[in-house]
XYZ file of C-alpha atoms in Angstrom:
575
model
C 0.000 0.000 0.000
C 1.384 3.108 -0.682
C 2.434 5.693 1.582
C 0.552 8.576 2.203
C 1.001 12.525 3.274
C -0.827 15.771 3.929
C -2.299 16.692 6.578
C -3.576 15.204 9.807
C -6.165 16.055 12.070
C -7.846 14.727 15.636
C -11.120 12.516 14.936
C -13.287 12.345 17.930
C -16.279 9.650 18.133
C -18.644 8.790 20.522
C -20.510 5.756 21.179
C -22.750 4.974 24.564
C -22.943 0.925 25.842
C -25.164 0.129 28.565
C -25.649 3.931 29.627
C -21.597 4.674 29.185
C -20.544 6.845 26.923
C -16.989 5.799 25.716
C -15.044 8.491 23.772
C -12.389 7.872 21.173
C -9.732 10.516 19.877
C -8.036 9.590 16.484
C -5.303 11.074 14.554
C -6.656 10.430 11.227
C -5.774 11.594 7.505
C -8.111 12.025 4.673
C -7.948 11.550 1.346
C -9.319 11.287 -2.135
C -9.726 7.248 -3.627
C -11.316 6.985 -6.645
C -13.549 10.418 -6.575
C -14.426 9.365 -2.731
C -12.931 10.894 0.074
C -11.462 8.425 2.438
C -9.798 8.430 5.787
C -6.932 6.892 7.215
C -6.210 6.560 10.994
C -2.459 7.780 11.861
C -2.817 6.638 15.475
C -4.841 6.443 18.652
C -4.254 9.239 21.187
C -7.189 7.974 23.027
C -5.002 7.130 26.279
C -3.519 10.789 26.532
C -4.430 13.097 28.970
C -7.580 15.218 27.916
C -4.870 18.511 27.732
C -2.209 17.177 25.543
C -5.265 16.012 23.126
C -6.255 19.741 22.894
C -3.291 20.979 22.134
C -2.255 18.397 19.759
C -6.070 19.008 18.305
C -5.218 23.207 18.175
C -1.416 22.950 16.641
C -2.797 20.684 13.974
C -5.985 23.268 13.293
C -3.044 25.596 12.248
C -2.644 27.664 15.913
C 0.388 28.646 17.861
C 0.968 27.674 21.354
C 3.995 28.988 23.611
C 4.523 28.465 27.748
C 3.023 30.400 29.397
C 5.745 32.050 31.798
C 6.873 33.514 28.137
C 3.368 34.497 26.836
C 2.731 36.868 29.345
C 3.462 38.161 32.879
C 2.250 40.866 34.900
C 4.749 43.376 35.779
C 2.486 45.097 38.260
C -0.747 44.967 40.500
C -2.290 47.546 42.006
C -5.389 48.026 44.799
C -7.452 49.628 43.395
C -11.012 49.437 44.173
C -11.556 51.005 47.620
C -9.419 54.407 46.053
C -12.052 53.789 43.036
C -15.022 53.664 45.080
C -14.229 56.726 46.947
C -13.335 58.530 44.193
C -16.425 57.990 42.560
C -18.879 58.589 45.259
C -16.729 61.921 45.615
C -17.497 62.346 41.885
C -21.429 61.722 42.190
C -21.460 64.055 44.810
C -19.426 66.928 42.892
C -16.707 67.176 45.890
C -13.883 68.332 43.596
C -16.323 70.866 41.962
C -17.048 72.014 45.834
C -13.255 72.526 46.572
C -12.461 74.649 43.500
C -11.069 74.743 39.880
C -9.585 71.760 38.140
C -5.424 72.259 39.063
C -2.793 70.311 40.821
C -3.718 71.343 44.400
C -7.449 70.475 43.856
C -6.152 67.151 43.012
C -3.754 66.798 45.751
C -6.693 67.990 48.161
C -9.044 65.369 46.255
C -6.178 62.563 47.402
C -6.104 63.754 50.731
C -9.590 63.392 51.168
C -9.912 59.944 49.543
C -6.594 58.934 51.124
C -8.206 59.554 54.772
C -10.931 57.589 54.090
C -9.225 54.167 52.864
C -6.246 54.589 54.829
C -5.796 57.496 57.519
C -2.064 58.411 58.174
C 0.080 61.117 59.124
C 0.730 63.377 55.434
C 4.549 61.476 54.836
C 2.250 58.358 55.424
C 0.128 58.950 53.122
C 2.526 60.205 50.496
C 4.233 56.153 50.665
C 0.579 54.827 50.799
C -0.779 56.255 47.753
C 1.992 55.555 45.192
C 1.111 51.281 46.055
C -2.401 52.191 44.633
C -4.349 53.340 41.795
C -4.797 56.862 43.453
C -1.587 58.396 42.770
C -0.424 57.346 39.327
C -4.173 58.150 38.139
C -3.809 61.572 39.743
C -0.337 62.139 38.566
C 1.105 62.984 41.993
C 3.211 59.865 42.832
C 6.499 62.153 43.452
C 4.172 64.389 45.397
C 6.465 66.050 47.970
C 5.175 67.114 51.444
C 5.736 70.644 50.653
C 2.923 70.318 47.929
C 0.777 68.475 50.308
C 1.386 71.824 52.616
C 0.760 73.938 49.642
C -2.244 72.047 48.297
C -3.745 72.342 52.071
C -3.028 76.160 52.359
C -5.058 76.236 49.433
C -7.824 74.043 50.658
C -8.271 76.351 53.712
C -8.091 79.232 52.084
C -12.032 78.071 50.457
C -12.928 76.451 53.562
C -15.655 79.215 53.394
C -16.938 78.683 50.061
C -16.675 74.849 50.493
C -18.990 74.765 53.445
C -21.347 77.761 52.067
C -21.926 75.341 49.120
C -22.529 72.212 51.204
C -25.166 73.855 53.899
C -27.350 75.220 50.437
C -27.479 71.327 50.033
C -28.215 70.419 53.408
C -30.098 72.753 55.431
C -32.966 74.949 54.801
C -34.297 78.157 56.128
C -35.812 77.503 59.763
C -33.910 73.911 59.584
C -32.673 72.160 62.689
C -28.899 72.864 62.700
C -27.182 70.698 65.245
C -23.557 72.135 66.987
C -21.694 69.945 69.363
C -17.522 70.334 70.247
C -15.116 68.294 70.932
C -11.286 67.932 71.624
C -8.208 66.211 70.330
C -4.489 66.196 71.490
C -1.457 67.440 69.536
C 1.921 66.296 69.381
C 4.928 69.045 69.500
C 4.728 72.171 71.652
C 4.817 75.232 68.917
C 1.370 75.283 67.377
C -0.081 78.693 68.868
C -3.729 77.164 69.115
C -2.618 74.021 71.605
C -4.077 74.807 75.447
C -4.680 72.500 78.152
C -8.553 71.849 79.011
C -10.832 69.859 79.663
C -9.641 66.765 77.362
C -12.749 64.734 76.053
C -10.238 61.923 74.998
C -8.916 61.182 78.369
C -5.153 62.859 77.444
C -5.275 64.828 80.614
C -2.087 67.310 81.195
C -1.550 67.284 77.121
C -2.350 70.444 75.255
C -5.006 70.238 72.411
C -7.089 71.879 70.495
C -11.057 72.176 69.864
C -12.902 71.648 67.216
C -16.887 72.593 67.058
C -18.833 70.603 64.230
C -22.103 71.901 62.578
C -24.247 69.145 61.004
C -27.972 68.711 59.584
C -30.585 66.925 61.848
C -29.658 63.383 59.695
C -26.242 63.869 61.231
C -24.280 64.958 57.628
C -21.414 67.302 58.520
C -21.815 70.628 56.815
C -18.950 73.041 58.781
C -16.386 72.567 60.895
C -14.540 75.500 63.118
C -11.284 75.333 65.082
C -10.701 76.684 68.400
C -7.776 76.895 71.082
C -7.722 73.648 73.409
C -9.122 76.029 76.365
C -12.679 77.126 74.859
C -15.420 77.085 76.877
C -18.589 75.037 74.920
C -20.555 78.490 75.040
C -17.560 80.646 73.599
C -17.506 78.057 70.480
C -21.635 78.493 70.298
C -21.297 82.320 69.699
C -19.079 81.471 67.072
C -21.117 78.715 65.598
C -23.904 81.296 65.730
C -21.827 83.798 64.107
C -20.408 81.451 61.298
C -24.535 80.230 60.619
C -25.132 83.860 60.199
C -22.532 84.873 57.916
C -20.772 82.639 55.951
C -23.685 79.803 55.728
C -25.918 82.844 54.793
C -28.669 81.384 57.026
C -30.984 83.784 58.863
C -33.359 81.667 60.566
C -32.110 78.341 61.484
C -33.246 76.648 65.193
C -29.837 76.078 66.904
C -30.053 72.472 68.583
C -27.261 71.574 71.503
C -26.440 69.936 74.666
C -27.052 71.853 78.016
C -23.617 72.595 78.370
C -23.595 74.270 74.906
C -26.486 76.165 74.765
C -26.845 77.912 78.056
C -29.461 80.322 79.721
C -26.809 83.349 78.446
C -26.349 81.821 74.802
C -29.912 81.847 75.066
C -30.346 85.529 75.329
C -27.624 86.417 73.360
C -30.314 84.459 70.458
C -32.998 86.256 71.967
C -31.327 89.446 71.031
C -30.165 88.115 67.810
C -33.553 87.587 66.571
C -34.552 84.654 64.227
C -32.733 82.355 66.214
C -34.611 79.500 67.837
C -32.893 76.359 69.774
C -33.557 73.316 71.320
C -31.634 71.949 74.451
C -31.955 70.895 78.044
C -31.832 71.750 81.733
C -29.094 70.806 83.685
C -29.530 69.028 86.861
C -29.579 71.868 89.697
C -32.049 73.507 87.848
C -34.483 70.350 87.591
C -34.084 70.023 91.546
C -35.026 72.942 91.880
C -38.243 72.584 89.679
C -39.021 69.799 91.311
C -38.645 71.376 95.037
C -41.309 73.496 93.143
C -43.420 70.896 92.301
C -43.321 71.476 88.527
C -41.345 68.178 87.924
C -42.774 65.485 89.768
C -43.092 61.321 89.302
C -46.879 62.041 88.682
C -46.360 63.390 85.336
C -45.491 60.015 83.613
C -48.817 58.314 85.186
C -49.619 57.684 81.611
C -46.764 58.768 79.467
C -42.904 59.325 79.350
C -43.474 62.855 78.424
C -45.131 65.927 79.718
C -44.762 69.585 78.584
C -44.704 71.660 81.449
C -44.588 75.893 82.308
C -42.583 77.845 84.689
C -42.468 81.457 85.058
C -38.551 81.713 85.354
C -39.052 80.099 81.515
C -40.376 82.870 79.897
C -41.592 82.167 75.938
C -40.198 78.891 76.138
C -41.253 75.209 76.142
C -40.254 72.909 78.470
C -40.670 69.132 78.231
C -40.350 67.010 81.014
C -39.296 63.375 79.844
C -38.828 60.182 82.262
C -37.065 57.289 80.591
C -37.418 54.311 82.302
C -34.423 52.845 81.360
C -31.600 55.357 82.088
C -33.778 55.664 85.883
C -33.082 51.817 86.329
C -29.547 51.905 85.097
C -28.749 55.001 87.440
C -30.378 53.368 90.154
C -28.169 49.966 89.912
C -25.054 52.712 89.382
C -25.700 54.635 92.164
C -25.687 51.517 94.760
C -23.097 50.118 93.768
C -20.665 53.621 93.989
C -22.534 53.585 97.426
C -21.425 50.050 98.421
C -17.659 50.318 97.032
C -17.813 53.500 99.422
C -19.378 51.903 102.469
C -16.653 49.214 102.327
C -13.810 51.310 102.167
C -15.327 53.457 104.718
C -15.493 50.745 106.771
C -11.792 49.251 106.097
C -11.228 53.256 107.551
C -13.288 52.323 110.692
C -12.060 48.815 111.315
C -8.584 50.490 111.573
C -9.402 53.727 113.809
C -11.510 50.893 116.166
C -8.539 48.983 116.517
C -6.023 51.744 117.105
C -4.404 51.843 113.885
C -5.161 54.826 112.569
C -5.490 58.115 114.947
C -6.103 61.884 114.722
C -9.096 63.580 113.558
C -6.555 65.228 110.583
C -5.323 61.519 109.707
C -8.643 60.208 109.685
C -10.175 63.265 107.861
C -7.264 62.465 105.028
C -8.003 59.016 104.543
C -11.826 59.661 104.692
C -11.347 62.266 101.943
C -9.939 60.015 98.986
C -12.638 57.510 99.695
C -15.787 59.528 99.824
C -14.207 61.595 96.576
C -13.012 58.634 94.441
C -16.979 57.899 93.335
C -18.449 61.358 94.187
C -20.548 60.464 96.444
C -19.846 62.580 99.373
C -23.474 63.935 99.820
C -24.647 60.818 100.407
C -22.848 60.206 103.421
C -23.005 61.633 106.837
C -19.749 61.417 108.829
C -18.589 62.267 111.803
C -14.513 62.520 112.692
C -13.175 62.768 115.974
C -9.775 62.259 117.270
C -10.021 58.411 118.063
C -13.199 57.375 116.499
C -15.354 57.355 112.578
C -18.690 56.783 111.840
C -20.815 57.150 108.857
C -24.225 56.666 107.568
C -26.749 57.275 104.150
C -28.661 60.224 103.891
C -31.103 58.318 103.152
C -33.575 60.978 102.484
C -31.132 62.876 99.991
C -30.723 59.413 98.522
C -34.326 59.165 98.449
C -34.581 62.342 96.387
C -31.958 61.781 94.187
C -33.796 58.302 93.044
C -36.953 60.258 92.320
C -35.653 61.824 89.933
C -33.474 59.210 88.344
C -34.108 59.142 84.450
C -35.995 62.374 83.885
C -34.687 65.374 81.957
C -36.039 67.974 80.676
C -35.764 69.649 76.900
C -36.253 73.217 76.713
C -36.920 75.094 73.250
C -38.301 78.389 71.887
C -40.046 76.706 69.010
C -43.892 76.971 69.330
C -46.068 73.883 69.227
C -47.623 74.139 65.630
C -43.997 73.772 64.310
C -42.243 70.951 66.343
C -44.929 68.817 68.668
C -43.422 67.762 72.191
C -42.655 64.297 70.918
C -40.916 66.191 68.081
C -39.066 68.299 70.220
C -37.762 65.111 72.178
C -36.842 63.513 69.328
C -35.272 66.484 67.704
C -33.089 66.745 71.117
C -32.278 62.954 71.001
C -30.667 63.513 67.391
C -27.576 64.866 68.935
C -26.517 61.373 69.228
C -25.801 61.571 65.480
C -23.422 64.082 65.558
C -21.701 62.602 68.403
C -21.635 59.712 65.924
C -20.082 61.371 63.612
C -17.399 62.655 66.472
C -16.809 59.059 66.916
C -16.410 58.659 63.268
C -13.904 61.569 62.973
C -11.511 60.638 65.969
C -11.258 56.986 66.119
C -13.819 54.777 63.942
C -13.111 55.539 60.561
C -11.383 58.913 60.065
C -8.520 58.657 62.807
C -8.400 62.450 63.103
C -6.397 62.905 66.361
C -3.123 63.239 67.352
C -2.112 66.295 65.659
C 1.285 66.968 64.418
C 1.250 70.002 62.422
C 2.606 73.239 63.839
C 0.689 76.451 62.272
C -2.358 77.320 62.964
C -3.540 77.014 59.088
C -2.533 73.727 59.046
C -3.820 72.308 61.909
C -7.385 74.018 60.662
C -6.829 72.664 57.038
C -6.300 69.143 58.363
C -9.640 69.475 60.629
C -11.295 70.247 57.057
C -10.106 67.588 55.320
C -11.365 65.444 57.764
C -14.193 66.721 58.296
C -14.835 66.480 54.310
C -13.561 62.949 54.228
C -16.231 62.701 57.432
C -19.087 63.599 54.719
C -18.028 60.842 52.188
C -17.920 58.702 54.193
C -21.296 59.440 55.843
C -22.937 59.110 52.108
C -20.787 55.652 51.826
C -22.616 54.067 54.938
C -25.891 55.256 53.694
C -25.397 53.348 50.382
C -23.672 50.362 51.552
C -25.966 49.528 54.321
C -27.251 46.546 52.810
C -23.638 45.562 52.679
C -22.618 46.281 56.260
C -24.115 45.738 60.026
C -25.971 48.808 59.326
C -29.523 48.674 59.746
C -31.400 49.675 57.061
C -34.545 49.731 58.609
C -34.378 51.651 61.937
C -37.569 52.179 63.588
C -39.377 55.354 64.877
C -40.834 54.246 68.154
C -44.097 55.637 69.286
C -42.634 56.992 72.294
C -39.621 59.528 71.807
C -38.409 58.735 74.819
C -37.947 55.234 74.463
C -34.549 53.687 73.317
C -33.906 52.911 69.874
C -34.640 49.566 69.156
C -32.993 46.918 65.883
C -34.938 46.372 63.303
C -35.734 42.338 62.383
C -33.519 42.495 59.438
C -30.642 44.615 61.478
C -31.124 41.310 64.109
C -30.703 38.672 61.563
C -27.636 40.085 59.822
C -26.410 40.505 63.274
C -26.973 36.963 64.231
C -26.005 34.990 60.503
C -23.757 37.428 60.075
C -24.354 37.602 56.555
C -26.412 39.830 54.469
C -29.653 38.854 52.464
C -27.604 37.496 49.520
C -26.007 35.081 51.726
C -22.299 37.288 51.221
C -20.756 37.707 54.910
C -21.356 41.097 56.293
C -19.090 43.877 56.715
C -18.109 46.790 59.152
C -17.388 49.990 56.995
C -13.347 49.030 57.395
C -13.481 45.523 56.451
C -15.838 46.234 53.418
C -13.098 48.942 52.195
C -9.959 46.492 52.943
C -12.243 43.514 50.610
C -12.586 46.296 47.812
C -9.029 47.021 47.398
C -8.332 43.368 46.462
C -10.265 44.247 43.037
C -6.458 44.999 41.886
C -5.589 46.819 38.210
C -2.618 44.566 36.593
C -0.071 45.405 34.389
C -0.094 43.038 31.440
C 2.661 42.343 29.296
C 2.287 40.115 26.404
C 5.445 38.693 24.140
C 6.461 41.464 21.891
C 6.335 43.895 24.143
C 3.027 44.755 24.068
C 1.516 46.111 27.591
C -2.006 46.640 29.031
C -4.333 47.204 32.188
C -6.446 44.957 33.180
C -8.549 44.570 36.118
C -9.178 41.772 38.477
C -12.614 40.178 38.254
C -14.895 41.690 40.725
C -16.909 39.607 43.354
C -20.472 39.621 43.906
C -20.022 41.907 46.571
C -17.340 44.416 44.878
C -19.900 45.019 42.000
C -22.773 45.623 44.126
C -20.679 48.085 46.187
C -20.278 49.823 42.911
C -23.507 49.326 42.348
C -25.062 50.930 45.611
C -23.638 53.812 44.554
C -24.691 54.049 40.833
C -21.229 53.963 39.416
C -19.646 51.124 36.711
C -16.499 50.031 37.882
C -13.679 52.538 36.582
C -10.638 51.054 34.857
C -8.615 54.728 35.461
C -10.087 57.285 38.216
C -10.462 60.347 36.333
């Protein structure tokens, strides 16, 4: 038989036996025997691996096949999807516009911003952080030098008026609640002519800080933020969150709402004076004694409800709601007797020990007596008696007694009249300041990591406060939209009763307990959702040849809904 050439090809058949299908792979030739076309079989390749059969299959189809390692590599990969996300909820909600015109420092500002968001860190921090992302080579600032980072934050400051003018014509109305609450963080270095000593909110005492007052809507979005010297007084940074609501938020009539330490009785007629001015706050404690020695606060009032608007003549024009939480009244109650009892037995360690001869002289005694009674502040309670060789003590248990009866109420004073803001609305309205301490939390520690400070001049130290603050707003959108995504629930309720403590929704409970969301993905905090989005990496590709490309990671379920939640396709480059 003669021998034949030309090409060869792989012949695949398939037959099934007793519910088996068995395949066979042929290398087979055809060819052309008297006007029919005929085929010859070359070999069996059957007993190969299923692989080598391809490729022996492809090379014969007329295709070219190299390894791998050689075809292509990639030269670098990038995170890339938190910086992405960030940047384009920043987009959607026209932050660079806010800042200024399109230049280098807007887009060195724009990186700070994101930059504190995904990964907060001193400015030399950042500056090494950014460069292993997609954020700086987009932006074109990888050799960024701290000296632009100063410059670009002189500049940022510089329309910190603007900027905020801009963002309360978004977010708060004429005759809108505008909530004002201050807080403190410590500094590092001893130059920056705004650090003081005061009253430190983050437990640094003895280290000088400064102050920084924050100005949000009633939903808790930051609109303005204002700097002060670490010794301000909460009413001294009021007037000037008056001041900057008057003139540079352009806002006439707005109803101031703060704690009672913030809004005082002479804040209050400084507004009075002012004129358009309205505010909602509370009583502090001496002055809700005193009501009740009065009889216009008493137990009676919550017979059938938690709340009770009440009038008093030293309350001129003003609305006064009484409000009993049961609660706070228990929880002060079990506080209160347990101080008491740590108290009694160290008073009576003191006792044992003047009994038994250890411990004489009325000074001596006094001494010791004082730290005890002062460590839990609860001196009044006690009545003592000191002598030169003996101690007593006992409860007052009538001051005790009055104390409890008023355990859990407060009351919330405001000018607004009842056809604008009910008393359940002015309760509620009151409560709300728990969203801007929220965002404190946010700011300092959570997500933001304001505090310590290390910059030196004043401008600085108020342009870092800004960016932070602005980072503070995107990132308040970003929990909005990814709720579904995180712990967050999506659902909270508006109890009946103002006065009553928030309570989790059903579907805030089950993610809670599974611990994964309603897609059956694992839930995430706001941190750990961010750190999952910056595995969606951007690669270098380069091919044989020479030829390079970018090419992003495949997204999980979870990246693209993130995208999703907040109406944005998944950018290959940020801007």
């Amino acid at each position: 038989m003669p021998t034949r050439d030309g090409p060869v090809h792989v012949a695949t058949t398939r037959r099934q036996y007793k519910g088996k299908v068995y395949e066979t792979h042929l290398l087979r030739r055809s060819y052309r025997e008297g006007g029919k076309v005929k085929n010859e079989t070359v070999g069996n390749l059957s007993h190969l691996p299923a692989e080598a059969i391809e490729l022996i299959r492809g090379q014969l189809a007329g295709k070219t096949y190299v390894e791998a390692d050689a075809a292509f590599q990639v030269t670098r990969s990038l995170p890339h999807g938190h910086v992405a996300a960030v940047w384009s909820r920043a987009r959607s909600l026209g932050l660079p516009g806010l800042l200024g015109p399109a230049g280098p420092e807007r887009d060195l500002a724009m990186a700070l911003i994101v930059a504190r968001v995904c990964a907060p860190a001193s400015k030399l921090a950042t500056t090494r952080w950014w460069v292993d992302t997609t954020l700086a080579p987009d932006l074109g600032i990888e050799t960024a030098s701290t000296d632009r980072l100063y410059r670009a934050m002189d500049w940022l400051v510089a329309r910190q008026g603007s900027i905020e003018s801009a963002l309360a014509a978004r977010h708060l109305a004429p005759g809108a609640l505008v909530y004002y609450d201050l807080s403190s963080s410590w500094l590092e270095g001893s130059h920056c002519p705004l650090a003081a000593r005061g009253y430190s909110r983050d437990g640094k005492a003895g280290r000088t800080q400064i102050e920084y007052g924050l100005l949000t809507n009633d939903a808790g979005c930051p609109v303005a933020v204002e700097v002060f010297p670490g010794n301000t007084a909460d009413p001294t940074a009021f007037v000037s969150a008056v001041e900057t609501v008057r003139s540079r938020l352009s806002l006439e009539r707005v109803v101031m709402v703060g704690d009672r330490g913030m809004i005082t009785s002479a804040r209050i007629a400084a507004l009075r004076e002012l004129g358009g001015m309205g505010w909602v706050s509370s009583l502090r404690s001496p002055v809700i004694k005193k009501l009740a020695r009065a009889g216009a606060v008493q137990i009676s009032l919550f017979d059938e409800a938690n709340l009770a608007e009440i009038a008093h003549p030293d309350f001129p024009d003003e609305r006064l709601v009484a409000c009993r939480n049961p609660a706070l009244a228990s929880e002060r109650a079990r506080k209160r007797e347990e101080l008491l009892a740590a108290t009694e037995a160290a008073l009576e360690r003191i006792a044992t020990s003047v009994a038994a001869g250890r411990l004489v002289g009325a000074d001596r005694i006094g001494i010791a007596v004082g730290k005890v009674v002062g460590r839990h502040k609860v001196a009044k309670h006690f009545q003592l008696s000191i002598g030169e060789d003996h101690f007593s003590y006992a409860r007052r248990a009538e001051e005790i007694a009055a104390e409890a009866a008023l355990d859990g109420i407060y009351v919330v004073r405001t000018s607004v009249d009842a056809a604008t803001l009910s008393a359940a609305q002015v309760v509620a309205a009151y409560k709300a300041l728990a969203n801007v301490e929220q965002d404190f939390r946010s700011l300092k520690a959570v997500d933001i990591d304001l505090r310590p400070i290390f910059h030196r001049l004043d401008e600085r130290v108020r342009a870092h406060v800004l960016i932070c603050m602005l980072a503070g707003y995107l990132v308040w959108h970003l929990r909005q939209d990814w709720a579904p995504l995180c712990f967050t629930d999506e659902e909270p309720s508006t109890p009946a009763d103002p006065v009553a403590p928030a309570q989790r929704s059903a579907a805030a409970g089950r993610k809670a307990s599974s611990q994964r969301i309603a897609g059956g993905e694992p839930a995430h905090s706001f941190a750990t959702l961010l750190t999952h989005l910056a595995t969606l990496t951007r690669n270098r590709i380069a091919l044989a040849g020479g030829v390079e490309f970018d090419k992003l990671a495949i997204p999980t379920a979870t990246q693209r809904q993130a995208f999703d939640l907040i109406g944005s396709a998944i950018p290959t480059v940020l801007k």
